[in-house]
């Protein structure tokens, strides 16, 4: 027993002699990690931002800040942090580490079958500590190979969003909170843009995003169609009706489907500039997912007095490829680690489409994001709110505007995954909506109905 104690003393004395260096451990662009031997702590710097971590809490820095470190550097950097942590613990343990070690030793001794100092021996730690006393840290070689320069995949997000000119898809009218006749507030009239659905997938990387989405919207307007012959003054006339004998109303539906693939990448030394490029296919038809869903929903709720429609065929399908681009600036208005953080994006861009006309445009826009962050930075934000505006000037000198607000809250969260709920409200003032909307109105726009958005999504971090 005395021989073991003497050996441990010599080992600790030797380590404390070598473990006395401070300096920069890692540097990449504006990111720098240092170790201060006198204060026994790590220091993380990113530009003007600085945060300190006690040496024995080095894993907190890994969890909170390694998202800013290039993925190809993380493993080697973590090994060096662990090396420093273990080396100085042997030489000059912090009080918290002494207590932790003592409790561990007590548990091992308490569980032992023999407490004598004879032939029976207690193995306090069966694993040999892996440590090195040479504290010279070589510069880490950086690797640039990654998918489109986006870096390592960090999370995947899947959403299903819906839109309707009636809030909660008509539920407020059903329970008597609002009335269909009072359309100057929240309720719509089923004319113009009346329903939409958009499933999407978004893959977030350390330097950008890859998104794939499918959007289906339906614009409707009432029309008359021949419904018989009438005799007036001995002459026969063709009769046209908006409503059929079975009580259904005739409407023309313009169904717009968009399949889009987009790559969003942050560029520049400070990653505050972004470029987004996309390709896709637009389809116009008098039938499609949104048109079928709207009619089916009204048929399903017929017993509740929902108006019934008959969609009238009026066009051939039109399909067109397209390409678009956005270039913009990311502005952090507050530190991202604050309890309440604000950030913004402003951009300009454009689109070219095979069918031309209002599908060719230049655009400007931006948004403001407000996040209420969790005190535990490894967890997801509690609430995320986004105000947005987008304007398009088309080849035919039409001006399309899209503006509103949306928010998401977590319904369920566990470790690195969450299920979230999304709600929003806005105005989509585009050419097709104005063309189909005959008497829509709202407190935001006296020409158009409000669009109400509901969605649900799932996010998984890696």
Short mmCIF file of C-alpha atoms in Angstrom, two decimals:
data_model
loop_
_atom_site.label_atom_id
_atom_site.label_comp_id
_atom_site.label_asym_id
_atom_site.label_seq_id
_atom_site.Cartn_x
_atom_site.Cartn_y
_atom_site.Cartn_z
CA UNK A 1 0.00 0.00 0.00
CA UNK A 2 2.84 2.42 0.77
CA UNK A 3 4.56 1.61 -2.55
CA UNK A 4 1.36 2.46 -4.48
CA UNK A 5 0.96 5.79 -2.64
CA UNK A 6 4.60 6.77 -3.32
CA UNK A 7 4.24 5.96 -7.03
CA UNK A 8 1.09 8.06 -7.29
CA UNK A 9 2.83 10.98 -5.56
CA UNK A 10 5.77 10.87 -7.98
CA UNK A 11 3.44 10.67 -10.99
CA UNK A 12 1.43 13.68 -9.84
CA UNK A 13 4.57 15.64 -9.08
CA UNK A 14 5.98 14.92 -12.54
CA UNK A 15 2.79 15.93 -14.29
CA UNK A 16 2.47 19.17 -12.37
CA UNK A 17 5.99 20.05 -13.45
CA UNK A 18 5.19 19.66 -17.16
CA UNK A 19 1.60 20.89 -17.12
CA UNK A 20 2.24 24.58 -16.90
CA UNK A 21 1.71 25.90 -20.42
CA UNK A 22 -0.90 28.34 -21.74
CA UNK A 23 -1.68 29.51 -25.24
CA UNK A 24 -3.73 29.07 -28.40
CA UNK A 25 -5.02 25.54 -28.96
CA UNK A 26 -6.97 26.13 -32.17
CA UNK A 27 -7.45 28.91 -34.71
CA UNK A 28 -9.63 29.08 -37.84
CA UNK A 29 -10.59 32.40 -39.42
CA UNK A 30 -12.22 34.40 -36.55
CA UNK A 31 -12.59 31.39 -34.27
CA UNK A 32 -9.88 30.89 -31.62
CA UNK A 33 -9.71 28.59 -28.59
CA UNK A 34 -7.13 29.24 -25.84
CA UNK A 35 -6.18 27.65 -22.52
CA UNK A 36 -5.24 29.87 -19.57
CA UNK A 37 -3.12 27.83 -17.14
CA UNK A 38 -3.25 30.43 -14.35
CA UNK A 39 -7.06 30.63 -14.40
CA UNK A 40 -7.42 26.93 -15.33
CA UNK A 41 -10.00 27.60 -18.02
CA UNK A 42 -10.62 27.46 -21.77
CA UNK A 43 -11.47 30.64 -23.68
CA UNK A 44 -13.61 30.54 -26.85
CA UNK A 45 -13.45 33.55 -29.19
CA UNK A 46 -15.35 34.30 -32.41
CA UNK A 47 -14.62 37.82 -33.55
CA UNK A 48 -15.64 40.10 -30.68
CA UNK A 49 -17.57 37.35 -28.93
CA UNK A 50 -15.82 35.68 -25.96
CA UNK A 51 -16.89 32.99 -23.51
CA UNK A 52 -14.92 31.19 -20.78
CA UNK A 53 -15.26 27.59 -19.62
CA UNK A 54 -13.62 25.94 -16.57
CA UNK A 55 -11.23 23.21 -17.73
CA UNK A 56 -13.26 20.39 -16.14
CA UNK A 57 -16.37 21.71 -18.00
CA UNK A 58 -14.77 21.45 -21.43
CA UNK A 59 -17.68 19.36 -22.73
CA UNK A 60 -19.99 22.38 -22.26
CA UNK A 61 -17.90 24.21 -24.85
CA UNK A 62 -18.13 21.23 -27.20
CA UNK A 63 -21.93 21.12 -26.93
CA UNK A 64 -22.45 24.88 -27.22
CA UNK A 65 -19.78 26.10 -29.64
CA UNK A 66 -18.59 23.21 -31.80
CA UNK A 67 -21.39 23.96 -34.27
CA UNK A 68 -19.25 26.97 -35.32
CA UNK A 69 -16.14 24.82 -35.85
CA UNK A 70 -15.70 23.14 -39.26
CA UNK A 71 -16.82 19.52 -39.01
CA UNK A 72 -13.52 18.14 -40.27
CA UNK A 73 -11.67 19.76 -37.34
CA UNK A 74 -13.94 18.67 -34.50
CA UNK A 75 -12.62 15.21 -33.70
CA UNK A 76 -8.96 16.25 -33.47
CA UNK A 77 -9.87 19.37 -31.51
CA UNK A 78 -11.98 17.39 -29.04
CA UNK A 79 -9.06 14.97 -28.51
CA UNK A 80 -6.74 17.88 -27.68
CA UNK A 81 -9.24 19.42 -25.26
CA UNK A 82 -9.65 16.07 -23.54
CA UNK A 83 -5.86 15.68 -23.45
CA UNK A 84 -5.44 19.00 -21.65
CA UNK A 85 -8.32 18.30 -19.32
CA UNK A 86 -6.97 14.90 -18.24
CA UNK A 87 -3.33 16.05 -17.99
CA UNK A 88 -4.02 18.99 -15.70
CA UNK A 89 -6.43 16.93 -13.65
CA UNK A 90 -3.57 14.58 -12.76
CA UNK A 91 -1.31 17.50 -11.94
CA UNK A 92 -3.66 19.98 -10.29
CA UNK A 93 -7.20 18.74 -9.90
CA UNK A 94 -10.03 21.23 -9.43
CA UNK A 95 -12.10 20.91 -6.21
CA UNK A 96 -15.02 19.51 -8.20
CA UNK A 97 -12.74 16.85 -9.69
CA UNK A 98 -11.31 15.93 -6.29
CA UNK A 99 -14.82 15.43 -4.93
CA UNK A 100 -15.89 13.39 -7.96
CA UNK A 101 -12.80 11.19 -7.69
CA UNK A 102 -13.28 10.70 -3.95
CA UNK A 103 -16.90 9.65 -4.40
CA UNK A 104 -15.88 7.22 -7.12
CA UNK A 105 -13.17 5.70 -4.90
CA UNK A 106 -15.57 5.45 -1.96
CA UNK A 107 -18.11 3.60 -4.10
CA UNK A 108 -15.49 1.13 -5.30
CA UNK A 109 -14.22 0.47 -1.76
CA UNK A 110 -17.74 0.19 -0.39
CA UNK A 111 -18.58 -2.47 -3.00
CA UNK A 112 -15.40 -4.49 -2.38
CA UNK A 113 -15.64 -7.88 -0.64
CA UNK A 114 -12.35 -7.54 1.28
CA UNK A 115 -10.98 -4.41 2.97
CA UNK A 116 -7.65 -5.89 4.16
CA UNK A 117 -4.25 -4.80 2.85
CA UNK A 118 -3.01 -8.38 2.39
CA UNK A 119 -3.22 -10.30 -0.84
CA UNK A 120 -6.69 -8.95 -1.57
CA UNK A 121 -6.52 -5.72 -3.61
CA UNK A 122 -9.19 -3.25 -4.70
CA UNK A 123 -9.20 -2.08 -8.32
CA UNK A 124 -10.41 1.51 -8.13
CA UNK A 125 -10.15 2.11 -11.84
CA UNK A 126 -9.71 -0.80 -14.19
CA UNK A 127 -9.06 1.44 -17.18
CA UNK A 128 -5.57 2.91 -17.50
CA UNK A 129 -5.67 6.71 -17.89
CA UNK A 130 -4.66 7.84 -21.37
CA UNK A 131 -2.57 11.02 -21.04
CA UNK A 132 0.39 12.83 -22.57
CA UNK A 133 2.49 15.49 -20.82
CA UNK A 134 3.85 17.16 -23.98
CA UNK A 135 1.56 20.17 -24.38
CA UNK A 136 2.77 21.40 -27.79
CA UNK A 137 -0.36 21.45 -29.96
CA UNK A 138 0.32 21.27 -33.72
CA UNK A 139 -1.78 23.29 -36.15
CA UNK A 140 -4.73 21.33 -37.49
CA UNK A 141 -4.86 20.92 -41.26
CA UNK A 142 -8.21 22.03 -42.67
CA UNK A 143 -10.18 19.99 -45.20
CA UNK A 144 -12.39 21.62 -47.81
CA UNK A 145 -14.13 18.55 -49.28
CA UNK A 146 -17.90 18.52 -48.65
CA UNK A 147 -21.22 18.41 -50.52
CA UNK A 148 -21.38 21.65 -52.55
CA UNK A 149 -19.19 23.24 -49.89
CA UNK A 150 -22.05 23.06 -47.36
CA UNK A 151 -20.05 21.14 -44.78
CA UNK A 152 -21.35 18.47 -42.44
CA UNK A 153 -25.07 17.63 -42.24
CA UNK A 154 -26.37 18.91 -38.89
CA UNK A 155 -30.13 18.35 -38.99
CA UNK A 156 -33.07 17.31 -41.15
CA UNK A 157 -36.50 18.95 -41.03
CA UNK A 158 -39.80 17.74 -42.51
CA UNK A 159 -42.94 19.91 -42.66
CA UNK A 160 -46.51 19.78 -43.89
CA UNK A 161 -48.00 23.27 -44.23
CA UNK A 162 -51.51 24.23 -45.31
CA UNK A 163 -53.18 27.54 -46.17
CA UNK A 164 -56.84 28.58 -46.32
CA UNK A 165 -58.76 31.82 -46.67
CA UNK A 166 -60.82 30.63 -43.67
CA UNK A 167 -58.94 30.38 -40.33
CA UNK A 168 -58.45 26.85 -38.98
CA UNK A 169 -59.96 25.59 -42.26
CA UNK A 170 -63.42 26.86 -41.29
CA UNK A 171 -63.40 25.63 -37.69
CA UNK A 172 -64.11 29.11 -36.26
CA UNK A 173 -67.33 29.35 -38.31
CA UNK A 174 -68.28 25.83 -37.27
CA UNK A 175 -68.10 26.67 -33.55
CA UNK A 176 -69.78 30.07 -34.04
CA UNK A 177 -66.82 32.34 -33.32
CA UNK A 178 -66.98 34.00 -36.78
CA UNK A 179 -69.57 34.32 -39.57
CA UNK A 180 -69.16 33.65 -43.27
CA UNK A 181 -71.13 36.77 -44.19
CA UNK A 182 -68.65 39.05 -42.36
CA UNK A 183 -65.69 38.73 -44.68
CA UNK A 184 -64.07 42.06 -43.87
CA UNK A 185 -62.18 40.59 -40.90
CA UNK A 186 -60.80 37.05 -40.95
CA UNK A 187 -63.12 34.85 -43.00
CA UNK A 188 -62.72 34.38 -46.76
CA UNK A 189 -65.26 33.76 -49.52
CA UNK A 190 -63.74 30.75 -51.34
CA UNK A 191 -62.82 32.99 -54.26
CA UNK A 192 -59.32 33.69 -55.48
CA UNK A 193 -56.60 31.84 -53.55
CA UNK A 194 -58.64 29.60 -51.29
CA UNK A 195 -56.55 26.56 -50.32
CA UNK A 196 -52.97 25.34 -50.47
CA UNK A 197 -50.80 22.47 -49.24
CA UNK A 198 -47.00 22.26 -49.10
CA UNK A 199 -44.98 19.25 -47.93
CA UNK A 200 -41.25 19.95 -47.75
CA UNK A 201 -37.91 18.58 -46.59
CA UNK A 202 -34.98 20.73 -45.51
CA UNK A 203 -31.47 19.49 -44.75
CA UNK A 204 -29.38 21.93 -42.71
CA UNK A 205 -25.59 21.92 -43.05
CA UNK A 206 -22.98 23.96 -41.21
CA UNK A 207 -22.69 26.38 -44.16
CA UNK A 208 -26.15 26.27 -45.69
CA UNK A 209 -29.22 24.25 -46.59
CA UNK A 210 -30.69 21.94 -49.23
CA UNK A 211 -34.49 22.07 -49.56
CA UNK A 212 -36.99 20.06 -51.61
CA UNK A 213 -40.63 21.15 -51.66
CA UNK A 214 -43.90 20.51 -53.46
CA UNK A 215 -46.57 23.21 -53.33
CA UNK A 216 -50.15 23.00 -54.60
CA UNK A 217 -52.52 26.02 -54.60
CA UNK A 218 -56.00 26.50 -56.03
CA UNK A 219 -57.52 29.78 -57.27
CA UNK A 220 -61.30 29.66 -57.91
CA UNK A 221 -63.99 31.91 -59.37
CA UNK A 222 -67.73 31.44 -59.91
CA UNK A 223 -68.82 30.88 -63.53
CA UNK A 224 -72.09 30.19 -65.30
CA UNK A 225 -72.69 27.31 -67.69
CA UNK A 226 -75.61 26.29 -69.97
CA UNK A 227 -78.46 24.79 -67.95
CA UNK A 228 -81.37 24.48 -70.40
CA UNK A 229 -83.54 26.27 -72.95
CA UNK A 230 -86.25 28.80 -72.16
CA UNK A 231 -88.94 30.28 -74.43
CA UNK A 232 -89.53 34.01 -74.26
CA UNK A 233 -92.00 35.65 -76.65
CA UNK A 234 -91.98 32.68 -78.95
CA UNK A 235 -88.22 32.66 -79.19
CA UNK A 236 -85.87 30.04 -77.71
CA UNK A 237 -82.97 31.20 -75.56
CA UNK A 238 -80.03 29.37 -73.99
CA UNK A 239 -80.14 29.58 -70.22
CA UNK A 240 -76.93 29.99 -68.15
CA UNK A 241 -76.79 29.22 -64.42
CA UNK A 242 -74.29 29.73 -61.63
CA UNK A 243 -76.07 27.17 -59.45
CA UNK A 244 -77.18 23.73 -60.57
CA UNK A 245 -80.41 21.91 -59.74
CA UNK A 246 -78.63 19.75 -57.13
CA UNK A 247 -77.61 22.91 -55.24
CA UNK A 248 -73.92 22.90 -56.27
CA UNK A 249 -72.25 26.06 -57.54
CA UNK A 250 -70.16 26.14 -60.72
CA UNK A 251 -66.59 27.30 -60.37
CA UNK A 252 -63.43 27.36 -62.46
CA UNK A 253 -60.36 26.20 -60.59
CA UNK A 254 -56.83 27.17 -61.51
CA UNK A 255 -54.55 24.66 -59.78
CA UNK A 256 -50.89 25.65 -59.52
CA UNK A 257 -48.29 23.02 -58.59
CA UNK A 258 -44.62 23.86 -57.97
CA UNK A 259 -41.85 21.33 -57.47
CA UNK A 260 -38.69 23.11 -56.26
CA UNK A 261 -35.14 22.13 -55.34
CA UNK A 262 -33.02 24.88 -53.79
CA UNK A 263 -29.50 25.18 -52.38
CA UNK A 264 -28.82 27.95 -49.87
CA UNK A 265 -25.20 28.65 -48.97
CA UNK A 266 -23.54 31.16 -46.66
CA UNK A 267 -20.36 32.64 -48.08
CA UNK A 268 -17.62 35.07 -47.06
CA UNK A 269 -15.19 35.05 -44.16
CA UNK A 270 -17.90 35.87 -41.64
CA UNK A 271 -20.65 33.80 -43.37
CA UNK A 272 -22.93 36.84 -43.38
CA UNK A 273 -23.68 36.74 -47.12
CA UNK A 274 -25.76 34.06 -48.79
CA UNK A 275 -26.57 32.80 -52.27
CA UNK A 276 -29.61 30.66 -53.01
CA UNK A 277 -30.09 28.97 -56.38
CA UNK A 278 -33.02 26.81 -57.37
CA UNK A 279 -34.63 24.88 -60.21
CA UNK A 280 -38.13 23.53 -60.54
CA UNK A 281 -41.23 22.81 -62.57
CA UNK A 282 -44.50 24.80 -62.50
CA UNK A 283 -47.77 23.20 -63.63
CA UNK A 284 -51.06 25.00 -64.31
CA UNK A 285 -54.25 22.94 -64.72
CA UNK A 286 -57.95 22.98 -63.88
CA UNK A 287 -57.45 19.96 -61.66
CA UNK A 288 -54.80 18.94 -59.12
CA UNK A 289 -54.08 18.20 -55.47
CA UNK A 290 -55.32 21.51 -54.02
CA UNK A 291 -58.46 21.66 -56.18
CA UNK A 292 -59.40 18.06 -55.36
CA UNK A 293 -58.72 18.60 -51.65
CA UNK A 294 -60.90 21.73 -51.49
CA UNK A 295 -63.84 20.04 -53.18
CA UNK A 296 -63.40 16.86 -51.12
CA UNK A 297 -63.29 18.82 -47.86
CA UNK A 298 -66.55 20.60 -48.69
CA UNK A 299 -68.21 17.30 -49.58
CA UNK A 300 -66.98 15.75 -46.32
CA UNK A 301 -68.48 18.60 -44.26
CA UNK A 302 -71.72 18.86 -46.26
CA UNK A 303 -73.86 17.93 -43.25
CA UNK A 304 -72.54 21.04 -41.49
CA UNK A 305 -74.04 23.24 -44.20
CA UNK A 306 -70.82 23.73 -46.20
CA UNK A 307 -71.38 25.10 -49.70
CA UNK A 308 -70.89 22.51 -52.47
CA UNK A 309 -69.03 23.13 -55.73
CA UNK A 310 -68.83 21.62 -59.19
CA UNK A 311 -65.47 22.26 -60.87
CA UNK A 312 -65.84 23.16 -64.56
CA UNK A 313 -63.10 22.11 -67.00
CA UNK A 314 -61.73 25.11 -68.87
CA UNK A 315 -58.06 24.61 -69.82
CA UNK A 316 -55.33 22.24 -70.94
CA UNK A 317 -52.39 21.46 -68.68
CA UNK A 318 -49.39 23.77 -68.97
CA UNK A 319 -45.95 22.76 -67.62
CA UNK A 320 -42.85 24.92 -67.50
CA UNK A 321 -39.31 24.53 -66.13
CA UNK A 322 -37.87 27.45 -64.18
CA UNK A 323 -34.69 28.65 -62.49
CA UNK A 324 -34.28 31.26 -59.77
CA UNK A 325 -31.62 32.94 -57.65
CA UNK A 326 -31.36 35.08 -54.53
CA UNK A 327 -28.39 36.98 -53.14
CA UNK A 328 -28.62 38.52 -49.72
CA UNK A 329 -27.16 39.58 -46.40
CA UNK A 330 -27.58 38.00 -42.97
CA UNK A 331 -27.70 40.50 -40.10
CA UNK A 332 -27.46 39.37 -36.46
CA UNK A 333 -29.12 42.18 -34.52
CA UNK A 334 -28.25 40.56 -31.18
CA UNK A 335 -25.91 37.84 -29.95
CA UNK A 336 -27.40 34.46 -31.06
CA UNK A 337 -26.83 33.14 -27.51
CA UNK A 338 -29.07 35.76 -25.87
CA UNK A 339 -32.30 34.65 -24.21
CA UNK A 340 -34.14 36.64 -26.90
CA UNK A 341 -32.23 36.86 -30.18
CA UNK A 342 -33.02 38.84 -33.32
CA UNK A 343 -31.70 38.31 -36.84
CA UNK A 344 -32.65 39.48 -40.30
CA UNK A 345 -32.11 38.68 -43.97
CA UNK A 346 -32.46 41.06 -46.90
CA UNK A 347 -32.13 39.93 -50.50
CA UNK A 348 -32.66 40.57 -54.17
CA UNK A 349 -33.15 38.01 -56.89
CA UNK A 350 -35.16 36.87 -59.86
CA UNK A 351 -36.66 34.01 -61.84
CA UNK A 352 -36.83 32.92 -65.45
CA UNK A 353 -39.49 30.51 -66.68
CA UNK A 354 -40.22 28.88 -70.01
CA UNK A 355 -43.77 30.27 -70.19
CA UNK A 356 -42.55 33.79 -69.42
CA UNK A 357 -45.02 36.57 -68.63
CA UNK A 358 -45.75 36.89 -64.93
CA UNK A 359 -43.50 33.91 -64.21
CA UNK A 360 -40.44 35.99 -65.16
CA UNK A 361 -39.63 38.55 -62.48
CA UNK A 362 -37.08 40.32 -60.35
CA UNK A 363 -37.65 40.42 -56.61
CA UNK A 364 -36.61 42.11 -53.39
CA UNK A 365 -37.51 41.17 -49.84
CA UNK A 366 -36.45 40.31 -46.34
CA UNK A 367 -37.49 39.02 -42.97
CA UNK A 368 -37.04 39.53 -39.24
CA UNK A 369 -36.67 36.50 -36.97
CA UNK A 370 -37.22 36.59 -33.21
CA UNK A 371 -36.23 33.59 -31.12
CA UNK A 372 -36.83 32.87 -27.46
CA UNK A 373 -33.96 30.52 -26.68
CA UNK A 374 -33.77 27.81 -24.06
CA UNK A 375 -31.38 28.37 -21.16
CA UNK A 376 -29.80 25.06 -22.17
CA UNK A 377 -28.21 26.00 -25.50
CA UNK A 378 -28.14 22.37 -26.61
CA UNK A 379 -31.95 22.36 -26.77
CA UNK A 380 -34.23 23.82 -29.42
CA UNK A 381 -35.59 27.39 -29.23
CA UNK A 382 -38.84 27.68 -27.26
CA UNK A 383 -40.61 29.99 -29.74
CA UNK A 384 -39.54 31.20 -33.20
CA UNK A 385 -41.39 34.08 -34.88
CA UNK A 386 -40.77 35.40 -38.39
CA UNK A 387 -42.07 38.56 -40.10
CA UNK A 388 -41.52 38.56 -43.87
CA UNK A 389 -42.05 40.61 -47.04
CA UNK A 390 -41.41 39.78 -50.69
CA UNK A 391 -42.15 41.85 -53.80
CA UNK A 392 -41.92 40.75 -57.44
CA UNK A 393 -41.97 42.94 -60.54
CA UNK A 394 -42.96 40.71 -63.46
CA UNK A 395 -42.18 40.86 -67.16
CA UNK A 396 -45.76 42.12 -67.72
CA UNK A 397 -45.27 44.95 -65.19
CA UNK A 398 -47.45 43.30 -62.58
CA UNK A 399 -46.39 43.79 -58.95
CA UNK A 400 -46.88 40.76 -56.72
CA UNK A 401 -46.50 41.06 -52.94
CA UNK A 402 -46.36 38.42 -50.24
CA UNK A 403 -46.18 39.46 -46.58
CA UNK A 404 -47.20 38.23 -43.17
CA UNK A 405 -46.08 36.61 -39.91
CA UNK A 406 -45.55 33.02 -38.82
CA UNK A 407 -44.53 31.33 -35.58
CA UNK A 408 -43.58 27.86 -34.45
CA UNK A 409 -43.67 26.29 -31.00
CA UNK A 410 -42.53 22.88 -29.81
CA UNK A 411 -45.18 20.25 -29.16
CA UNK A 412 -42.72 17.56 -28.11
CA UNK A 413 -38.97 17.59 -27.58
CA UNK A 414 -36.52 14.83 -26.72
CA UNK A 415 -32.73 14.92 -26.87
CA UNK A 416 -31.94 15.82 -30.50
CA UNK A 417 -35.44 15.70 -32.01
CA UNK A 418 -38.66 17.65 -31.76
CA UNK A 419 -42.18 17.90 -33.16
CA UNK A 420 -43.32 21.49 -33.71
CA UNK A 421 -46.56 23.30 -34.59
CA UNK A 422 -46.61 26.21 -37.04
CA UNK A 423 -49.22 28.95 -37.38
CA UNK A 424 -49.31 32.12 -39.46
CA UNK A 425 -51.33 34.77 -41.25
CA UNK A 426 -50.57 36.84 -44.35
CA UNK A 427 -51.57 38.28 -47.71
CA UNK A 428 -50.59 36.77 -51.08
CA UNK A 429 -51.25 39.60 -53.50
CA UNK A 430 -50.33 37.94 -56.79
CA UNK A 431 -51.69 38.19 -60.31
CA UNK A 432 -53.72 34.96 -60.23
CA UNK A 433 -55.31 35.89 -56.90
CA UNK A 434 -56.34 39.33 -58.12
CA UNK A 435 -57.72 37.86 -61.35
CA UNK A 436 -59.95 35.33 -59.56
CA UNK A 437 -60.95 37.29 -56.44
CA UNK A 438 -64.13 39.22 -57.23
CA UNK A 439 -65.30 40.48 -53.85
CA UNK A 440 -62.75 39.48 -51.24
CA UNK A 441 -61.79 41.83 -48.45
CA UNK A 442 -60.02 41.83 -45.10
CA UNK A 443 -58.84 44.28 -42.47
CA UNK A 444 -55.32 44.05 -43.97
CA UNK A 445 -56.22 44.39 -47.67
CA UNK A 446 -59.65 45.62 -48.85
CA UNK A 447 -59.26 43.72 -52.15
CA UNK A 448 -58.07 40.31 -50.95
CA UNK A 449 -58.84 37.78 -48.26
CA UNK A 450 -56.32 36.89 -45.58
CA UNK A 451 -54.47 33.60 -45.86
CA UNK A 452 -54.27 31.52 -42.69
CA UNK A 453 -51.47 28.97 -42.30
CA UNK A 454 -51.30 25.80 -40.23
CA UNK A 455 -48.47 23.30 -40.23
CA UNK A 456 -46.74 20.55 -38.35
CA UNK A 457 -43.15 19.40 -38.60
CA UNK A 458 -40.43 17.16 -37.27
CA UNK A 459 -36.73 18.01 -36.85
CA UNK A 460 -33.85 15.66 -36.09
CA UNK A 461 -30.36 16.87 -35.21
CA UNK A 462 -27.27 14.79 -35.88
#
